[in-house]
Amino acid sequence: MTSEQPFKIAVPDDALALLKRKLDDTRLPDEVNAAKWAYGAPLADIRRLVTRWRDGYDWRTHERELNALPMFTRTIAVDGFGELSVHYVHQKSATKGAIPLLFVHGWPGSFLEVTKVLPLLASVSEDHPSFHVVAPSLPGYAWSEGVLEKGFNAKHYAELFHKLMISLGYTEYVTQGGNWGHILALTTASLYGPMHVKASHTNSPVCEPPTFFGSPILLLKYWITSFTSREREAASITENFFKNGMGYYAEQTTKPQTIGYSLADSPVGLLAWIYEKLITWTDAYPWTDDEILTWISIYWFSRAGPAASVRIYYELTLSGEVIVFPKTAVPVGLSFFPKDVVQSPKVLLRSKGRIVFESEHKVGGIFAAYEQPEALVGDLRKMFGKSGPAAGVVPRCTGY
């Protein structure tokens, strides 16, 4: 394990020139009349974004803004996979007793998701706890090294995260995650709690459905439960997603290399593939074109290339770690945002461990930390605050 190295993004000029040439050579498809979103990302949207990316968007401006973040790299050995260089944001609070928090993103996200919650989590106040925040880029994302060996699954992500936290001096900490971060953060808690991981919070609370032979009592309880209108709406959103939103999932869980060629070679293909999710997985979030293009550019300029980011789907499907709620002995908090694409009933979630905190929100989707930063941070403050159900779980690090 190497020592921490300060990191600044410095995309080479020739990489910017290549992107410009590829955008100049773009050949867009036609579109069915009045298609809107039924067939996927609308042509008018993609044409507008391509024009902006090619003729008006200034990566260097956004690169400078991102470089204001406290970013670092460190090489960490993962059992069976050798050493991996990991990129991460590490924001320390001025509060000496701040709570160390591991923040885990998913696909198609990145470390960008932590940017809005970072100042809120680290802020100092007598009214709420403060956090030291560590937000790694998953292997193969942004400027973390990609994995080129088969079988890198949730336990390996957890090992990497845990070793990163230990290397930073955080022998006891809490975790937070959404999207893939839900599974990866809870797996970290499952494997390294309660000795090291003291609690976990998720904003994508999903779990596997019960089966007659596996959990007959829970299945019966599910059958006889009278669900709230909110839960019925969540079930409708989930059903619609499985029916109409799983095309990307089928490809990325079975043949990630095939779609990888398009993502790696075509900036417009990458843009359309991710843009669709940024719109349909959020709750009418008012994206600006430059926000979207910065999000996509991080994938385009990433160290391993954008194809590396989708392999997590294949590997975790193979290991049976998709749409699950890893069991852990530590206290767990749940935040429900109404437009998350997959939502499980509370009667099932409450059977998965020590659920000590629940919060429902009226607005928000899968990228809660980016869409609704105040709401997500508010939940963490309530959960870990002086009167919260997870107050004082990290010895000597109360947040005050």
Coordinates of C-alpha atoms in Angstrom, one line a residue:
M1 CA 0.0 0.0 0.0
T2 CA 1.6 3.3 -1.1
S3 CA 1.3 6.6 0.6
E4 CA -1.4 9.1 -0.3
Q5 CA -0.6 11.3 -3.3
P6 CA -2.3 14.6 -4.0
F7 CA -4.1 14.5 -7.4
K8 CA -5.2 17.0 -10.0
I9 CA -7.1 16.2 -13.1
A10 CA -5.0 17.2 -16.2
V11 CA -6.6 15.9 -19.4
P12 CA -4.0 16.1 -22.2
D13 CA -4.5 18.6 -25.0
D14 CA -4.4 15.8 -27.6
A15 CA -7.3 14.0 -25.8
L16 CA -9.4 17.2 -26.1
A17 CA -8.4 17.4 -29.7
L18 CA -9.5 13.8 -30.4
L19 CA -12.8 14.4 -28.7
K20 CA -13.3 17.5 -30.9
R21 CA -12.5 15.5 -34.1
K22 CA -14.9 12.7 -33.1
L23 CA -17.7 15.2 -32.4
D24 CA -17.0 16.9 -35.8
D25 CA -17.5 13.5 -37.5
T26 CA -20.7 12.7 -35.7
R27 CA -23.4 10.9 -37.7
L28 CA -26.7 11.0 -35.9
P29 CA -29.5 8.5 -36.6
D30 CA -33.0 9.5 -37.8
E31 CA -36.0 9.3 -35.4
V32 CA -39.6 8.0 -35.5
N33 CA -42.1 10.9 -35.7
A34 CA -43.4 12.0 -32.3
A35 CA -41.2 9.4 -30.6
K36 CA -40.3 11.7 -27.6
W37 CA -38.9 9.4 -24.9
A38 CA -40.6 6.1 -25.9
Y39 CA -37.7 4.9 -28.1
G40 CA -34.9 6.3 -25.9
A41 CA -33.0 9.6 -25.7
P42 CA -34.7 12.1 -28.1
L43 CA -32.7 13.1 -31.2
A44 CA -33.3 16.9 -30.5
D45 CA -31.7 16.5 -27.0
I46 CA -28.7 14.7 -28.3
R47 CA -28.2 17.0 -31.2
R48 CA -28.3 20.0 -28.8
L49 CA -25.8 18.5 -26.4
V50 CA -23.5 17.4 -29.2
T51 CA -23.5 21.0 -30.5
R52 CA -22.7 22.4 -27.1
W53 CA -20.0 19.8 -26.4
R54 CA -18.3 20.5 -29.7
D55 CA -18.7 24.3 -30.0
G56 CA -19.3 25.8 -26.6
Y57 CA -18.5 23.6 -23.6
D58 CA -15.2 24.4 -22.0
W59 CA -13.7 21.3 -20.2
R60 CA -10.8 23.3 -18.8
T61 CA -13.2 25.5 -16.8
H62 CA -14.9 22.5 -15.2
E63 CA -11.6 20.8 -14.7
R64 CA -10.3 23.7 -12.7
E65 CA -13.5 23.6 -10.6
L66 CA -13.1 19.9 -9.9
N67 CA -9.5 20.4 -9.0
A68 CA -10.6 22.6 -6.1
L69 CA -11.7 19.3 -4.4
P70 CA -9.3 17.6 -2.0
M71 CA -8.5 14.7 -4.3
F72 CA -5.8 12.0 -3.9
T73 CA -4.6 8.7 -5.2
R74 CA -3.2 5.7 -3.4
T75 CA -2.2 2.2 -4.5
I76 CA -4.0 -0.6 -2.6
A77 CA -3.5 -4.3 -2.9
V78 CA -6.7 -6.4 -3.3
D79 CA -6.4 -10.1 -2.6
G80 CA -6.1 -12.0 -5.9
F81 CA -6.1 -8.8 -8.1
G82 CA -2.7 -7.2 -7.2
E83 CA -2.3 -3.5 -6.6
L84 CA -4.9 -1.0 -7.9
S85 CA -4.4 2.8 -8.0
V86 CA -7.5 4.4 -6.4
H87 CA -8.7 7.9 -6.9
Y88 CA -10.7 9.5 -4.1
V89 CA -12.0 12.7 -2.5
H90 CA -11.0 13.1 1.2
Q91 CA -12.6 16.0 2.9
K92 CA -11.7 16.4 6.6
S93 CA -13.9 18.4 8.9
A94 CA -12.5 21.0 11.3
T95 CA -14.2 19.1 14.0
K96 CA -11.6 16.8 15.6
G97 CA -14.3 14.3 16.7
A98 CA -16.0 14.2 13.3
I99 CA -17.5 10.9 12.2
P100 CA -15.5 9.1 9.4
L101 CA -17.9 8.4 6.6
L102 CA -17.2 6.2 3.5
F103 CA -19.4 7.5 0.6
V104 CA -19.9 5.0 -2.3
H105 CA -21.4 5.9 -5.7
G106 CA -22.7 3.6 -8.5
W107 CA -23.3 3.6 -12.3
P108 CA -23.7 5.9 -14.2
G109 CA -22.4 8.1 -11.4
S110 CA -19.0 9.1 -10.2
F111 CA -17.3 11.1 -7.4
L112 CA -19.3 14.0 -8.8
E113 CA -22.2 12.8 -6.7
V114 CA -20.4 13.7 -3.4
T115 CA -19.6 17.3 -4.5
K116 CA -22.8 18.9 -3.2
V117 CA -23.0 17.0 0.1
L118 CA -19.3 17.5 0.9
P119 CA -19.5 21.0 2.4
L120 CA -22.7 20.1 4.3
L121 CA -21.3 16.9 5.8
A122 CA -18.0 18.6 6.8
S123 CA -19.6 21.7 8.2
V124 CA -19.1 22.5 11.9
S125 CA -22.1 23.2 14.2
E126 CA -23.3 22.5 17.7
D127 CA -26.7 21.7 16.1
H128 CA -25.6 18.7 14.0
P129 CA -22.8 16.2 13.7
S130 CA -19.8 16.7 11.4
F131 CA -18.2 14.1 9.2
H132 CA -14.8 13.3 7.7
V133 CA -15.8 12.2 4.2
V134 CA -14.0 9.7 1.9
A135 CA -15.5 9.2 -1.5
P136 CA -13.5 6.8 -3.7
S137 CA -14.0 6.4 -7.4
L138 CA -14.9 2.8 -8.0
P139 CA -12.2 0.8 -9.9
G140 CA -12.6 1.6 -13.6
Y141 CA -14.3 4.9 -12.9
A142 CA -12.9 8.4 -13.2
W143 CA -9.2 8.2 -12.3
S144 CA -9.2 4.9 -10.5
E145 CA -7.4 2.1 -12.2
G146 CA -9.6 -0.5 -13.9
V147 CA -9.6 -4.3 -13.1
L148 CA -8.4 -6.6 -15.9
E149 CA -8.9 -9.9 -14.2
K150 CA -12.2 -11.8 -13.9
G151 CA -14.3 -12.1 -10.8
F152 CA -14.0 -8.7 -9.1
N153 CA -17.1 -8.7 -7.0
A154 CA -18.7 -7.0 -4.0
K155 CA -16.3 -8.5 -1.4
H156 CA -13.3 -7.2 -3.4
Y157 CA -14.8 -3.7 -3.6
A158 CA -15.4 -3.9 0.2
E159 CA -11.8 -5.0 0.8
L160 CA -10.5 -2.1 -1.2
F161 CA -12.7 0.4 0.6
H162 CA -11.8 -1.0 4.0
K163 CA -8.1 -0.9 3.3
L164 CA -8.5 2.7 2.0
M165 CA -10.2 3.8 5.2
I166 CA -7.6 2.0 7.4
S167 CA -4.8 3.7 5.4
L168 CA -6.3 7.1 6.2
G169 CA -6.4 6.3 9.9
Y170 CA -10.1 5.5 10.1
T171 CA -10.2 2.2 11.9
E172 CA -13.8 2.7 12.8
Y173 CA -16.2 4.4 10.5
V174 CA -19.7 4.4 8.9
T175 CA -20.8 4.0 5.3
Q176 CA -23.3 5.6 3.0
G177 CA -24.3 4.5 -0.5
G178 CA -26.9 4.6 -3.2
N179 CA -27.3 2.7 -6.5
W180 CA -24.5 0.1 -6.6
G181 CA -23.2 2.0 -3.5
H182 CA -26.1 0.5 -1.6
I183 CA -24.8 -3.0 -2.2
L184 CA -21.1 -2.2 -1.9
A185 CA -21.4 -0.1 1.3
L186 CA -23.6 -2.7 3.0
T187 CA -21.2 -5.5 1.9
T188 CA -18.4 -3.5 3.5
A189 CA -20.5 -3.2 6.7
S190 CA -21.3 -6.9 6.5
L191 CA -17.7 -8.0 6.2
Y192 CA -16.0 -5.4 8.4
G193 CA -18.7 -4.6 10.9
P194 CA -19.2 -4.3 13.8
M195 CA -15.5 -4.2 14.6
H196 CA -14.7 -1.5 12.0
V197 CA -17.9 -0.5 10.3
K198 CA -20.2 0.8 13.0
A199 CA -23.3 1.7 11.0
S200 CA -24.5 2.1 7.4
H201 CA -27.0 4.3 5.5
T202 CA -28.5 3.7 2.1
N203 CA -30.7 5.8 -0.2
S204 CA -31.4 2.9 -2.5
P205 CA -33.1 0.5 -0.1
V206 CA -33.8 -2.6 -2.2
C207 CA -33.7 -6.3 -1.3
E208 CA -34.3 -9.6 -2.9
P209 CA -37.9 -10.9 -2.9
P210 CA -38.8 -13.7 -0.5
T211 CA -39.4 -17.2 -1.7
F212 CA -41.7 -19.9 -0.5
F213 CA -38.9 -22.3 0.4
G214 CA -36.4 -19.7 1.5
S215 CA -38.5 -17.4 3.7
P216 CA -42.1 -18.8 3.9
I217 CA -43.1 -16.7 6.9
L218 CA -41.8 -13.5 5.4
L219 CA -43.5 -14.3 2.1
L220 CA -46.8 -14.8 4.0
K221 CA -46.3 -11.6 5.8
Y222 CA -45.7 -9.8 2.5
W223 CA -48.9 -11.3 1.0
I224 CA -51.1 -10.1 3.9
T225 CA -49.5 -6.6 4.3
S226 CA -51.7 -3.7 3.5
F227 CA -49.5 -1.3 1.6
T228 CA -49.6 2.5 1.8
S229 CA -50.4 4.6 -1.3
R230 CA -46.7 5.5 -1.4
E231 CA -45.6 1.9 -1.4
R232 CA -48.1 1.1 -4.2
E233 CA -46.7 3.9 -6.2
A234 CA -43.2 2.6 -5.6
A235 CA -44.3 -0.8 -6.7
S236 CA -45.7 0.7 -9.9
I237 CA -42.5 2.5 -10.6
T238 CA -40.5 -0.7 -10.0
E239 CA -42.8 -2.7 -12.3
N240 CA -42.5 -0.2 -15.0
F241 CA -38.7 -0.2 -14.7
F242 CA -38.5 -3.9 -15.0
K243 CA -40.8 -3.8 -18.0
N244 CA -39.5 -0.8 -19.9
G245 CA -36.1 0.2 -18.5
M246 CA -33.9 -2.9 -18.4
G247 CA -32.5 -2.8 -21.9
Y248 CA -29.1 -1.4 -20.7
Y249 CA -29.1 -4.0 -17.9
A250 CA -29.5 -7.0 -20.2
E251 CA -26.5 -5.8 -22.2
Q252 CA -24.2 -4.8 -19.3
T253 CA -24.9 -8.0 -17.3
T254 CA -24.3 -10.4 -20.2
K255 CA -22.0 -8.8 -22.8
P256 CA -20.4 -5.7 -21.4
Q257 CA -17.5 -5.9 -23.8
T258 CA -19.8 -5.5 -26.8
I259 CA -21.4 -2.3 -25.6
G260 CA -17.9 -1.3 -24.4
Y261 CA -16.7 -0.7 -28.0
S262 CA -19.4 1.9 -28.6
L263 CA -18.8 3.6 -25.2
A264 CA -15.0 3.7 -25.7
D265 CA -15.0 4.9 -29.3
S266 CA -18.1 7.1 -29.7
P267 CA -18.5 10.1 -27.4
V268 CA -22.1 10.5 -28.8
G269 CA -22.9 6.9 -28.1
L270 CA -21.6 7.4 -24.5
L271 CA -23.6 10.6 -24.1
A272 CA -26.9 9.0 -25.3
W273 CA -26.3 5.8 -23.2
I274 CA -25.8 7.8 -20.0
Y275 CA -28.0 10.9 -20.7
E276 CA -31.1 8.7 -20.9
K277 CA -30.4 7.5 -17.3
L278 CA -29.7 11.0 -16.0
I279 CA -33.1 12.1 -17.1
T280 CA -35.3 9.0 -16.5
W281 CA -33.7 8.0 -13.1
T282 CA -34.0 11.5 -11.6
D283 CA -37.1 13.4 -10.3
A284 CA -37.4 16.2 -12.9
Y285 CA -34.0 17.5 -11.8
P286 CA -33.2 20.7 -13.7
W287 CA -30.0 19.6 -15.5
T288 CA -28.0 22.2 -17.3
D289 CA -26.3 21.1 -20.5
D290 CA -22.9 21.8 -18.9
E291 CA -23.7 19.7 -15.9
I292 CA -24.6 16.8 -18.2
L293 CA -21.5 17.3 -20.3
T294 CA -19.2 17.4 -17.3
W295 CA -20.8 14.2 -16.0
I296 CA -20.2 12.5 -19.4
S297 CA -16.7 14.0 -19.9
I298 CA -15.5 12.3 -16.7
Y299 CA -16.4 9.0 -18.2
W300 CA -14.9 9.9 -21.6
F301 CA -11.6 11.0 -20.1
S302 CA -11.5 8.4 -17.4
R303 CA -8.2 6.5 -16.8
A304 CA -9.6 3.1 -17.8
G305 CA -12.0 4.3 -20.4
P306 CA -15.8 4.2 -20.1
A307 CA -16.1 0.5 -21.1
A308 CA -14.5 -0.4 -17.7
S309 CA -17.4 1.1 -15.8
V310 CA -20.1 -1.3 -16.9
R311 CA -18.3 -4.5 -16.0
I312 CA -19.5 -4.3 -12.4
Y313 CA -22.9 -5.4 -13.8
Y314 CA -21.5 -8.6 -15.2
E315 CA -19.3 -9.5 -12.2
L316 CA -21.9 -8.9 -9.5
T317 CA -24.6 -10.7 -11.5
L318 CA -22.3 -13.7 -11.8
S319 CA -21.7 -13.6 -8.0
G320 CA -25.4 -13.2 -7.2
E321 CA -25.1 -9.7 -5.7
V322 CA -27.7 -7.8 -7.6
I323 CA -30.9 -6.4 -6.0
V324 CA -29.9 -7.7 -2.6
F325 CA -29.6 -6.3 0.9
P326 CA -26.4 -7.7 2.4
K327 CA -27.1 -8.7 6.0
T328 CA -25.1 -6.9 8.6
A329 CA -25.1 -6.7 12.4
V330 CA -24.6 -2.9 12.5
P331 CA -27.4 -0.3 12.7
V332 CA -28.8 0.6 9.3
G333 CA -30.6 3.7 8.1
L334 CA -33.0 3.9 5.1
S335 CA -33.9 7.0 3.0
F336 CA -36.7 6.6 0.5
F337 CA -36.8 8.9 -2.6
P338 CA -39.9 8.6 -4.7
K339 CA -38.4 8.3 -8.2
D340 CA -35.8 5.7 -7.4
V341 CA -36.2 3.1 -10.1
V342 CA -36.3 0.0 -7.9
Q343 CA -38.0 0.2 -4.6
S344 CA -38.7 -2.6 -2.1
P345 CA -41.5 -2.7 0.4
K346 CA -40.6 -1.8 4.0
V347 CA -42.0 -5.1 5.3
L348 CA -39.2 -6.9 3.4
L349 CA -36.5 -4.4 4.2
R350 CA -37.2 -4.4 7.9
S351 CA -36.4 -8.2 7.9
K352 CA -32.9 -7.6 6.6
G353 CA -31.2 -6.3 9.8
R354 CA -31.2 -3.7 12.5
I355 CA -33.1 -1.0 10.8
V356 CA -32.9 1.9 13.2
F357 CA -33.8 4.9 10.9
E358 CA -36.2 5.5 8.1
S359 CA -37.1 8.7 6.2
E360 CA -39.4 9.3 3.3
H361 CA -39.0 12.2 0.9
K362 CA -41.4 13.9 -1.5
V363 CA -38.8 14.6 -4.2
G364 CA -35.7 12.8 -5.5
G365 CA -34.5 9.9 -7.6
I366 CA -31.5 7.6 -7.7
F367 CA -28.8 10.3 -7.4
A368 CA -30.1 11.6 -4.1
A369 CA -26.8 13.1 -3.0
Y370 CA -26.7 15.2 -6.2
E371 CA -30.4 15.9 -6.6
Q372 CA -31.4 16.5 -3.0
P373 CA -28.2 17.1 -1.0
E374 CA -29.8 18.9 1.9
A375 CA -32.4 16.1 2.3
L376 CA -29.8 13.3 2.3
V377 CA -27.5 15.1 4.7
G378 CA -30.4 16.0 6.9
D379 CA -31.1 12.2 7.2
L380 CA -27.5 11.5 8.1
R381 CA -27.5 14.2 10.7
K382 CA -30.7 12.9 12.3
M383 CA -29.4 9.3 12.3
F384 CA -26.0 10.1 13.8
G385 CA -26.9 13.3 15.8
K386 CA -27.0 13.5 19.6
S387 CA -30.5 12.2 19.9
G388 CA -30.4 9.9 16.8
P389 CA -30.7 6.1 16.8
A390 CA -27.0 5.7 15.8
A391 CA -25.6 8.5 18.0
G392 CA -22.1 7.7 19.3
V393 CA -21.6 4.5 17.3
V394 CA -18.1 5.4 16.5
P395 CA -16.2 5.7 19.8
R396 CA -14.6 9.1 20.4
C397 CA -16.0 10.3 17.1
T398 CA -19.5 11.7 18.0
G399 CA -19.4 14.3 15.3
Y400 CA -19.2 17.2 17.8

